[in-house]
Coordinates of N, CA and C in Angstrom, one line a residue:
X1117 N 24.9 48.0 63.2 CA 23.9 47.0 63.3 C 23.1 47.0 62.0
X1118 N 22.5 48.2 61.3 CA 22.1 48.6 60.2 C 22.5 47.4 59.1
X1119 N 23.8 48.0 58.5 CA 24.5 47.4 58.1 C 24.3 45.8 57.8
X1120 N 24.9 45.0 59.0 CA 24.3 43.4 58.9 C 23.0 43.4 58.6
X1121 N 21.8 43.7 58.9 CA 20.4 43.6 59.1 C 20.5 43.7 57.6
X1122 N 20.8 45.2 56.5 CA 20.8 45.2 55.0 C 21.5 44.1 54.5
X1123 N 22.6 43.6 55.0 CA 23.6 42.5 54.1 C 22.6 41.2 54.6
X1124 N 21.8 41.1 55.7 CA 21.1 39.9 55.9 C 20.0 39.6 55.0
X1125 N 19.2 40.6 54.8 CA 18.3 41.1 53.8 C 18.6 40.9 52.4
X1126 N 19.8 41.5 51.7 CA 20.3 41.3 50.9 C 20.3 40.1 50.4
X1127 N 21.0 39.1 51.4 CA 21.4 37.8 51.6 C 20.4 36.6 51.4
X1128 N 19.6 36.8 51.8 CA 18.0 36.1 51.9 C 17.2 36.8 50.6
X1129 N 17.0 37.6 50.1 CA 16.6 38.3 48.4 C 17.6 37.1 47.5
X1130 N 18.6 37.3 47.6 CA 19.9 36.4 46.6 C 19.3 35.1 46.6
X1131 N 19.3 34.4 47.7 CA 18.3 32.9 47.6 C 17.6 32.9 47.1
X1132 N 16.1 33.4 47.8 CA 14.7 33.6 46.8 C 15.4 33.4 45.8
X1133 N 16.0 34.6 45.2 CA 16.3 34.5 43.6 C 16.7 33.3 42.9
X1134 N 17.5 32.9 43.3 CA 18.1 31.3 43.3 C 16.8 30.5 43.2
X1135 N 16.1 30.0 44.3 CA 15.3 29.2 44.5 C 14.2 29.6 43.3
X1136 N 13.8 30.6 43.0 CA 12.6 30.8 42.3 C 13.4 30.3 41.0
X1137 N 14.6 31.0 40.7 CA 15.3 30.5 39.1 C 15.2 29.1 38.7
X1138 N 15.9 28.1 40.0 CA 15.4 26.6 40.2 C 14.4 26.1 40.0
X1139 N 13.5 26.5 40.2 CA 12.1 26.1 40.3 C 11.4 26.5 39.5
X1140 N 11.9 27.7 38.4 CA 11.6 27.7 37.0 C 12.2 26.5 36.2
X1141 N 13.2 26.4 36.3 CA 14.1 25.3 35.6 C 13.4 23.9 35.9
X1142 N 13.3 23.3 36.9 CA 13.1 22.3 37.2 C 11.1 22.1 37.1
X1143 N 10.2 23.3 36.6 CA 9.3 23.1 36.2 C 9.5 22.9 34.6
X1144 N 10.1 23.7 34.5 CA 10.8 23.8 32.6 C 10.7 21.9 32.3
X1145 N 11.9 21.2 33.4 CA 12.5 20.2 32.7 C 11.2 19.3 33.1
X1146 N 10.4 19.1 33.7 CA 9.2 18.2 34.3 C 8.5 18.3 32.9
X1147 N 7.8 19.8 32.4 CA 7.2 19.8 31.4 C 7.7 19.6 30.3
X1148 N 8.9 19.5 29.8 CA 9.8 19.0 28.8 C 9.8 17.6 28.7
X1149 N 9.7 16.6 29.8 CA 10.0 15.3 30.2 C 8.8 14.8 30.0
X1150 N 7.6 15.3 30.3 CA 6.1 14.9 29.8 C 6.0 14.7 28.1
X1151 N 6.6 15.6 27.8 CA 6.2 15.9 26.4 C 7.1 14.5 25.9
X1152 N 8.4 14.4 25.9 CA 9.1 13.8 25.6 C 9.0 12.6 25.6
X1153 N 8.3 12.2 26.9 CA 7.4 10.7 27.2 C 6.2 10.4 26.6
X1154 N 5.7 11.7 26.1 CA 4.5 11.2 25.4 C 5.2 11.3 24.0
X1155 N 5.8 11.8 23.2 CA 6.6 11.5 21.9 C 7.4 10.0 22.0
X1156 N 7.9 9.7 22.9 CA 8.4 8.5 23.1 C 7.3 7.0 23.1
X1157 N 6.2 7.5 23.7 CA 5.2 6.8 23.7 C 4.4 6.2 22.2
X1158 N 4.1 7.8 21.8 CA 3.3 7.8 20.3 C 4.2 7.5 19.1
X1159 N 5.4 8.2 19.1 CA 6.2 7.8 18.0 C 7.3 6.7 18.1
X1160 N 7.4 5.8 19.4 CA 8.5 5.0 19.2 C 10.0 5.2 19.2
X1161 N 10.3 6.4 19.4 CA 11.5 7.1 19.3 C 12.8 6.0 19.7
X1162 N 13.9 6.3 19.0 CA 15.2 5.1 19.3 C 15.6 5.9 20.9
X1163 N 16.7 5.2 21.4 CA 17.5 5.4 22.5 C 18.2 6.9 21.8
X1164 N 18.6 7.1 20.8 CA 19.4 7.9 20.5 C 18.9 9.5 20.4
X1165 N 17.5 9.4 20.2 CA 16.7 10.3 19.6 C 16.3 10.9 21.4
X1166 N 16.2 10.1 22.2 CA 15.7 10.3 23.9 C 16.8 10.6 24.6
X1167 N 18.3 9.9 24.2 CA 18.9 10.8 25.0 C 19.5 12.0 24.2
X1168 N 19.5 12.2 23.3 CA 19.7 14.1 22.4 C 18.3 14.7 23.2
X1169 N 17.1 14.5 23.3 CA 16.0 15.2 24.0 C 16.5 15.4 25.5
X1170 N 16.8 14.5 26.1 CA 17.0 14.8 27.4 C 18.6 16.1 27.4
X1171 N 19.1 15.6 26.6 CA 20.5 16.6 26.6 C 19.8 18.3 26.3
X1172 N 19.1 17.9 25.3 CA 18.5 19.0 24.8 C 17.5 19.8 26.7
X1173 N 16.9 19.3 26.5 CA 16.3 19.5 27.9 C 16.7 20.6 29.0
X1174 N 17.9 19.1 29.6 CA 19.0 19.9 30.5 C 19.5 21.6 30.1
X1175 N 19.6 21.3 28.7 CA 20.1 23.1 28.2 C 19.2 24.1 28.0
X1176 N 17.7 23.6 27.9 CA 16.8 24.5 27.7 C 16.0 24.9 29.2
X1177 N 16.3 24.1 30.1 CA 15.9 24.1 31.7 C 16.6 25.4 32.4
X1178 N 18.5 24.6 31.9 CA 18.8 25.7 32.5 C 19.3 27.2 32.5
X1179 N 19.0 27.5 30.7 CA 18.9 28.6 30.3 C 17.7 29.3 30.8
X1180 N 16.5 28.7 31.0 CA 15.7 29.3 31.4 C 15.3 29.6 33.2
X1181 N 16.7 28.8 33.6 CA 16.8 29.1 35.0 C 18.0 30.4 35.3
X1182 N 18.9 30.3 34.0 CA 19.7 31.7 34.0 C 18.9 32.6 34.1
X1183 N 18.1 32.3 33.1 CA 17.5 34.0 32.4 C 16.9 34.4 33.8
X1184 N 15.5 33.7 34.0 CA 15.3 33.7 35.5 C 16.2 35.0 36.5
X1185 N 17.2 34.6 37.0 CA 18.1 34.5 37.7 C 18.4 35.9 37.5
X1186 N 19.1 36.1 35.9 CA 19.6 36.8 35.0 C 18.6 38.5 35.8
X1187 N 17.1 37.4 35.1 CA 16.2 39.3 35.3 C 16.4 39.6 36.8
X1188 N 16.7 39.0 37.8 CA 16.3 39.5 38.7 C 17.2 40.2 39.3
X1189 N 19.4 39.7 38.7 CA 20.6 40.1 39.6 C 20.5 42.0 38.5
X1190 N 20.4 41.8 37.7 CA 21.0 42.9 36.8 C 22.1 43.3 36.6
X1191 N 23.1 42.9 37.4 CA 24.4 42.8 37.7 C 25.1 41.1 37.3
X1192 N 25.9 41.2 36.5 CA 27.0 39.7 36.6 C 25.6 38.7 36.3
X1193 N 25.3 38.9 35.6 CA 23.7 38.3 35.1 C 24.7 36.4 34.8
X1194 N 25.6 37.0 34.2 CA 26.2 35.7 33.6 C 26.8 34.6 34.7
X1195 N 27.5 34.9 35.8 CA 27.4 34.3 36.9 C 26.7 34.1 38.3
X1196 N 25.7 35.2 37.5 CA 24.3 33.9 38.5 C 23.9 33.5 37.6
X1197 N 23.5 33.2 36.4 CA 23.2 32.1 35.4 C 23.8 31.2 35.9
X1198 N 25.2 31.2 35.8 CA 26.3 30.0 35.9 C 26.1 29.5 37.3
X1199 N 25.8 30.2 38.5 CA 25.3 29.8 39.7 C 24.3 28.7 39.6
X1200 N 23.6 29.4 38.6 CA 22.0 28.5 38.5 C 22.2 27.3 38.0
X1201 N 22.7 27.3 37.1 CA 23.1 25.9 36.2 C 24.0 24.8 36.5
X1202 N 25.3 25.7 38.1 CA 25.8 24.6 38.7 C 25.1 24.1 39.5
X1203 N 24.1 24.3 40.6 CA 22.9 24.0 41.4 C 22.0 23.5 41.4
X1204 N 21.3 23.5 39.6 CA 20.6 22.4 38.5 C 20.9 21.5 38.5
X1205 N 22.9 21.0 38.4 CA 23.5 19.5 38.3 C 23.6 19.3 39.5
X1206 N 24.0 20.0 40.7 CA 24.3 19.3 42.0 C 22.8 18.9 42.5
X1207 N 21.7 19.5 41.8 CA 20.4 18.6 42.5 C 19.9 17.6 41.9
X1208 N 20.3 17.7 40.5 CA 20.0 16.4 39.5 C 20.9 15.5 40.0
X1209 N 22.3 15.6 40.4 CA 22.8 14.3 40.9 C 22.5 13.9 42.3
X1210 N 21.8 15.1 42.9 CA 21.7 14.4 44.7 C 20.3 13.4 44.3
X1211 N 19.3 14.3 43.8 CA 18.2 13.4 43.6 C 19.0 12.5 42.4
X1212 N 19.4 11.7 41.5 CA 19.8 10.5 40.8 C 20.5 9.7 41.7
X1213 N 21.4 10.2 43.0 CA 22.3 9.7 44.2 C 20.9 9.4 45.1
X1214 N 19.9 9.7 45.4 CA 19.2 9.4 46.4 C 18.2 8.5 45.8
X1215 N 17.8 8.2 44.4 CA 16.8 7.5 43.8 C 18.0 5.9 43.6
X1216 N 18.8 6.0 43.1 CA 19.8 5.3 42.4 C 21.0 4.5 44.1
X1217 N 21.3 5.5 44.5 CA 22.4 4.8 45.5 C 23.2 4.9 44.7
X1218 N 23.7 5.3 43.6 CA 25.2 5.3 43.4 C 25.1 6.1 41.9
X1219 N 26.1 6.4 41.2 CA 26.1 7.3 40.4 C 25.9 6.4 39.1
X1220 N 24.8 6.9 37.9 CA 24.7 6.0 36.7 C 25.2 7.2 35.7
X1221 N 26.7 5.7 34.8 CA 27.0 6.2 33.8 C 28.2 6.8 34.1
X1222 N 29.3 6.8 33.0 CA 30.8 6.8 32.9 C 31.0 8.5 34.0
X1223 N 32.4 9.0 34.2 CA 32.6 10.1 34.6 C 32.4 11.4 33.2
X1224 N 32.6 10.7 32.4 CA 32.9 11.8 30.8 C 31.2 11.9 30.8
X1225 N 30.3 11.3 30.9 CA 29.0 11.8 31.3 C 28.7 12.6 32.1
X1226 N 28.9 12.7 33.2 CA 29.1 13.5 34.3 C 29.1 14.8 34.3
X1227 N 30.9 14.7 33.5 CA 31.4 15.9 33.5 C 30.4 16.9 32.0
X1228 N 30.2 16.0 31.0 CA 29.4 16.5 29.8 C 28.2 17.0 30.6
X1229 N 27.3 16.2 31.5 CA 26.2 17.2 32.0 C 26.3 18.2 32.8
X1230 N 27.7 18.2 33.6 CA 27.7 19.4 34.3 C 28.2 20.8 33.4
X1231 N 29.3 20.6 32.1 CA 29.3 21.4 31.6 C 28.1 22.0 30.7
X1232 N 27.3 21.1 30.1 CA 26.1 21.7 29.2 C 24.8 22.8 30.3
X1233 N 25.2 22.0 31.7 CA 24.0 22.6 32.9 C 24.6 24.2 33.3
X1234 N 26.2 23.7 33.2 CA 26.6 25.5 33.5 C 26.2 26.5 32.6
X1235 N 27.2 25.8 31.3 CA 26.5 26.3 30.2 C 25.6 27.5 29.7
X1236 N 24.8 26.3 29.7 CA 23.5 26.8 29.7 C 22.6 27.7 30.7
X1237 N 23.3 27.4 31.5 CA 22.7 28.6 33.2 C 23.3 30.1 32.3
X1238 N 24.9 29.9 32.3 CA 25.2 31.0 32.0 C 24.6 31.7 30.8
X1239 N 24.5 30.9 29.9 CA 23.9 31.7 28.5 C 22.6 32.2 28.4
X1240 N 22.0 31.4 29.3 CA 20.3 32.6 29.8 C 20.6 33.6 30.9
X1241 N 22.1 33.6 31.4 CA 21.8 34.9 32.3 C 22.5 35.9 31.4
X1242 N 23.2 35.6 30.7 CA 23.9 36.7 29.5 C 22.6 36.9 28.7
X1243 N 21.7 36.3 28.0 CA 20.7 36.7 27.2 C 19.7 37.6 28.3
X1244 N 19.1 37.3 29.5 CA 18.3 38.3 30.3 C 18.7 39.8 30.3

């Protein structure tokens, strides 16, 4: 009985961990998106210049949701980064699916943000 009770424990620590990594990231990308909106505001920025920021964004969110992640596994640091950064795009698309009703923007988009979100999870849990 020990046993399950530690692996349950265990099991519920590993979320937290998750959830707090997430919620670095997704504080990360809010205050990244302020900024970006006020640069967009004051300087007039082209379409091209907003979506490289947002791309940029996405990679600096979820490196900092690896690292996150990263300090806390000490172990396989790199796939719970990569955890974190697939979990970043499956919530950016449910909330884009729940705001939107339907997915915006080709598949090759898609797939481009989910690899830069893994990415980038993974590369801040290898740097932690």
């Amino acid at each position: 009985m020990e046993k399950k009770t530690g692996t349950r424990a265990g099991l519920e620590r590993k979320i937290l961990w998750m959830v707090k990594a997430l919620l670095c990231a997704y504080v990360v990308t809010g205050i990244m998106l302020l900024i970006l909106t006020v640069l967009l505001y004051k300087l007039g920025l082209s379409e091209e210049n907003v979506n490289a920021g947002i791309i940029l964004i996405y990679v600096i969110s979820t490196f900092s949701g690896g690292f996150v992640i990263g300090k806390f596994a000490k172990i396989r640091k790199f796939l719970w980064g990569l955890l974190a950064g697939v979990l970043y795009f499956i919530l950016l698309l449910l909330i884009s699916l729940g705001i939107y009703h339907s997915l915006q923007g080709e598949a090759v988009h898609l797939v481009t943000t989910f690899l830069l979100c893994a990415g980038g999870g993974m590369l801040g849990g290898m740097v932690s």
